[in-house]
Amino acid sequence: MGYSELQNSLLKVINEASPEGILVVDGNGIIVSHNDRFIEIWRIPGDRLHGVEPGTAIGNDDARILSTVLDRVKDTQAFLARVQELYNNPHLSDHCEIELLDGRTIERHSSVLRGDDDRYLGRVWFFRDISERKMAEEKMRISSIAFETQEAILIADVNATIISVNKSFERLTGYSAAEAIGKNPNILKSGRHDADFYRSMWYSLRENGFWSGEMWDKRKDGTLYPKWLTITTVRNEAGDATHYVAIFMDLSERKRAEEEIQRLAFFDTLTQLPNRRLLMDRLDQALAISQRNGSHGALMFMDLDNFKMLNDTQGHDIGDLLLIDVAARLKPCVRESDTVARLGGDEFVVILQELGDSAIHAANQAETVAEKIVSALNEPYLLNNHEHHSSVSVGVCLFHGKKVKREELLKRADTAMYQAKKNGRNMVRFFESAMQSAVEARAVLEGQLRHALGRQELQLYYQMQVDDEHRITGAEVLLRWFSAKLGFVSPAQFIPIAEENGLILPIGAWVLEMACQQLHVWSQHAGTRQLELAVNVSARQFHQSDFVEQVKAGLRNFDFEPSKLKLELTESLVQGDINDTIVKMNMLKKLGVKFSMDDFGTGYSSLSSLKMLPLDQLKIDQSFVQDIVADKNDEVIVRTIIDMARNFGLNVIAEGVETCAQLEILQRNGCANFQGYYFSKPVPLKDFEVLLTQAMHGNTDREKPV
Ligand code: C2E
Ligand code: MG
Ligand code: MG
């Protein structure tokens, strides 16, 4: 073949420099040239290279090489078919990829060589090992599949600028890739974590190159969601951080599922009330709390009366409707912290907590709640448009600490419930007979108290108040109840009940009116015009909306000097609703009425709240006076109260003064007003008037103490 010298040397250079394996075959299938790269790519052993030129395959029939090549190829059939096609169509060029058995991929290109007259001269074959490129492509493919997973992925550069996010990110956060890229990931911040939280996250990323944990984020639409987040720091070979990859998944679904599992495990599916399991748990907690703080609690066992009949005659669906209704009526009967549970069937259980230190008081409170439940469940039901009447039997037992096991408590409440059924249903019964009699006695007392005013069983007694010269400055009016059925009942017993059931409102109004009337009578006489009357006002009475109006009416209807009316408030009344108290006291103050703080020292008034109140007097509680002779501490307390009163510009009165010794100590400490048996017990008005007359005539039967 007539190649020029230049052409020859050019070919040689191309041959050697080419990264491709090159094989040239003439029209007869004889190898004309090949380069070393060709031998390398196909890994053709030396013994296959015996050719005309030593060490090369040049001059060989290409079939020899072909057979070696075939040994390397994965799909020989396809390979041969292609080669055959090229031989049959010498004018075809060809391009293909060939996979080898050793895992490599070879790219093949075959070009036709033509003479000047377009004669077929032969072929050049180019082979290129593209394994690495293939592998890189595959890797890319895999990683791009991995990138588009269910988990959201965010990639940020070292300045925490988002450079890439996946589809799951868009779906989960609501931000499109275009919106997120270029921003700081803090667009996702929920505001639920403090600065410390993020500080420690960044610290861990810097130190460990890794952080993972639960975090609350905000979607574009503003909704918050919990996610599980893993952040990894990507570093370059020098160890410097170049990127951060954050992968996270939405935990809301999982949390919802967990809650659902929780609900199914611990709540009754029909009524949504706690089930037996949760009840036991709550009961354990209630017992532990009672043990810790010493307060009583109550357990109530309830069974609907005649529920079976409804179920049997109307069907279970209607029965279910009743149970749902009952559950809805039970909940508002108790406090938020109490538990209402359904044991199963038509049995419900209630746990009441924090009923106080006294068992009797706890029993009374439990009784009140139980009666409320009985009457709530007595209201007619509308079941599928049919009116239905039902009732319930309630058994109650008290608990105090962990002395009695929970199973025993449930048994007791159950026993009491059967007692209620046996006694005629639709009622409350206590397990403890003492409690049963106590609540019954209270119920009787309450029943009688309702008629006390109407039957004129209430009277006012007057207990004098004196100054340091023993001059009578006035009196405190104290209620007395002489019940036709129960005999004398102490105010300490009936006032708290009247406060609970609201009877204190009409009773208190009556006391106030009587006091105003008496002040009017006294105002008509020179000898009594200067007398003050102290009236006790209970919290419920004071906080009712028209209390100021009531006092106004008293002043209007009975003409007297308003400053002679002194209202005794307690510290707990003031603390109950301090704003209402301040407003009302100031309105009353404007009318000219005076205020005394009763039982002072037993509450927890703060100095700051005392300062805000327009008080005139502090009344030292009788408990301090009682022990003042024997207990030095009490004397210190009394002196402190007196000093404080002086600083606030208030007057001080000591109540419960019974002995001369108490009086002397009080006087020594600067107290100038007194009330107590030492001067006089509370007495009916007639007797008080006798005492007044005696005093006016200097006829006291007691020596003035020194
Ligand atoms: P209180 O307002 O602190 O009344 C003082 C109580 O101490 C009265 O008890 C009185 O009889 C008693 N007492 C007075 N001097 C002495 C004494 O020297 N020694 C002893 N040991 N006791 C003395 P009482 O009358 O049984 O009243 C008890 C509480 O009932 C009163 O405490 C007051 O909180 C309430 N109360 C009485 N009447 C009324 C009223 O009309 N309305 C209201 N809301 N509560 C009233
Ligand atoms: Mg009082
Ligand atoms: Mg008092």
Short mmCIF file of C-alpha atoms and ligand atoms in Angstrom, two decimals, residues 459-461 463 476-480 488 490-496 499 504 507-508 510-512 534-539 541 568 570 598-599 619 621-622 625-626 655-659 662 675-682, ligand 1:
data_model
loop_
_atom_site.label_atom_id
_atom_site.label_comp_id
_atom_site.label_asym_id
_atom_site.label_seq_id
_atom_site.Cartn_x
_atom_site.Cartn_y
_atom_site.Cartn_z
CA GLN A 459 -81.29 35.48 116.10
CA LEU A 460 -78.52 38.01 116.40
CA TYR A 461 -76.40 38.12 119.53
CA GLN A 463 -70.82 40.94 121.81
CA GLU A 476 -70.08 42.47 116.84
CA VAL A 477 -73.31 40.81 115.77
CA LEU A 478 -73.09 37.01 115.78
CA LEU A 479 -75.68 34.65 114.39
CA ARG A 480 -77.46 32.16 116.61
CA PHE A 488 -79.00 25.07 119.27
CA SER A 490 -73.30 26.67 116.42
CA PRO A 491 -72.51 29.10 113.58
CA ALA A 492 -69.17 27.33 113.21
CA GLN A 493 -71.26 24.34 112.08
CA PHE A 494 -73.95 25.89 109.91
CA ILE A 495 -72.17 28.90 108.36
CA PRO A 496 -69.81 26.74 106.21
CA GLU A 499 -71.75 29.14 102.30
CA ILE A 504 -75.63 32.44 103.22
CA ILE A 507 -79.15 34.84 105.67
CA GLY A 508 -76.34 37.39 105.25
CA TRP A 510 -81.01 39.47 106.75
CA VAL A 511 -78.11 40.00 109.21
CA LEU A 512 -77.07 43.15 107.38
CA ALA A 534 -69.46 44.92 113.29
CA VAL A 535 -71.08 42.56 110.79
CA ASN A 536 -69.42 39.41 109.48
CA VAL A 537 -69.51 39.10 105.71
CA SER A 538 -68.71 35.77 104.07
CA ALA A 539 -66.81 35.46 100.80
CA GLN A 541 -71.88 37.12 100.07
CA GLU A 568 -65.66 42.18 108.94
CA THR A 570 -61.50 37.54 106.22
CA ASP A 598 -61.27 39.43 110.89
CA ASP A 599 -59.15 36.51 112.18
CA LYS A 619 -58.67 42.08 114.29
CA ASP A 621 -57.24 36.30 115.74
CA GLN A 622 -58.27 34.75 119.02
CA VAL A 625 -54.66 35.83 122.23
CA GLN A 626 -55.47 32.47 123.75
CA GLU A 655 -60.73 39.18 119.94
CA GLY A 656 -61.21 36.27 122.34
CA VAL A 657 -59.85 38.10 125.40
CA GLU A 658 -60.82 35.88 128.34
CA THR A 659 -58.48 36.79 131.17
CA GLN A 662 -54.17 38.32 128.42
CA GLN A 675 -63.56 41.88 122.57
CA GLY A 676 -64.02 38.67 124.53
CA TYR A 677 -65.63 36.79 127.36
CA TYR A 678 -63.59 38.83 129.83
CA PHE A 679 -65.89 41.72 129.02
CA SER A 680 -68.98 39.89 127.87
CA LYS A 681 -70.15 36.84 125.98
CA PRO A 682 -72.33 37.39 122.92
P1 C2E B 1 -65.74 35.32 114.28
O1 C2E B 1 -66.29 36.36 113.39
O2 C2E B 1 -64.27 35.28 114.42
O3 C2E B 1 -66.42 35.53 115.65
C1 C2E B 1 -65.81 35.39 116.86
C2 C2E B 1 -66.14 34.12 117.49
O4 C2E B 1 -65.45 34.00 118.71
C3 C2E B 1 -67.63 34.01 117.87
O5 C2E B 1 -68.00 32.65 117.74
C4 C2E B 1 -67.61 34.40 119.32
O6 C2E B 1 -68.70 33.87 120.03
C5 C2E B 1 -66.33 33.78 119.78
N1 C2E B 1 -65.77 34.46 120.94
C6 C2E B 1 -65.89 35.76 121.30
N2 C2E B 1 -65.21 35.99 122.44
C7 C2E B 1 -64.62 34.82 122.79
C8 C2E B 1 -63.79 34.42 123.89
O7 C2E B 1 -63.42 35.19 124.76
N3 C2E B 1 -63.38 33.13 123.92
C9 C2E B 1 -63.77 32.24 122.98
N4 C2E B 1 -63.33 31.01 123.06
N5 C2E B 1 -64.56 32.58 121.93
C10 C2E B 1 -64.98 33.87 121.86
P2 C2E B 1 -69.36 32.23 117.11
O8 C2E B 1 -70.42 33.18 117.49
O9 C2E B 1 -69.54 30.79 117.40
O10 C2E B 1 -69.09 32.44 115.57
C11 C2E B 1 -68.21 31.67 114.90
C12 C2E B 1 -67.93 32.20 113.54
O11 C2E B 1 -69.10 32.10 112.72
C13 C2E B 1 -67.55 33.67 113.50
O12 C2E B 1 -66.23 33.86 113.80
C14 C2E B 1 -67.90 34.03 112.12
O13 C2E B 1 -66.87 33.67 111.27
C15 C2E B 1 -69.09 33.14 111.82
N6 C2E B 1 -70.28 33.96 111.96
C16 C2E B 1 -71.04 34.27 113.06
N7 C2E B 1 -72.06 35.05 112.72
C17 C2E B 1 -71.96 35.29 111.40
C18 C2E B 1 -72.74 36.06 110.46
O14 C2E B 1 -73.72 36.75 110.78
N8 C2E B 1 -72.33 36.01 109.14
C19 C2E B 1 -71.24 35.31 108.76
N9 C2E B 1 -70.92 35.31 107.48
N10 C2E B 1 -70.50 34.60 109.61
C20 C2E B 1 -70.86 34.60 110.91
#
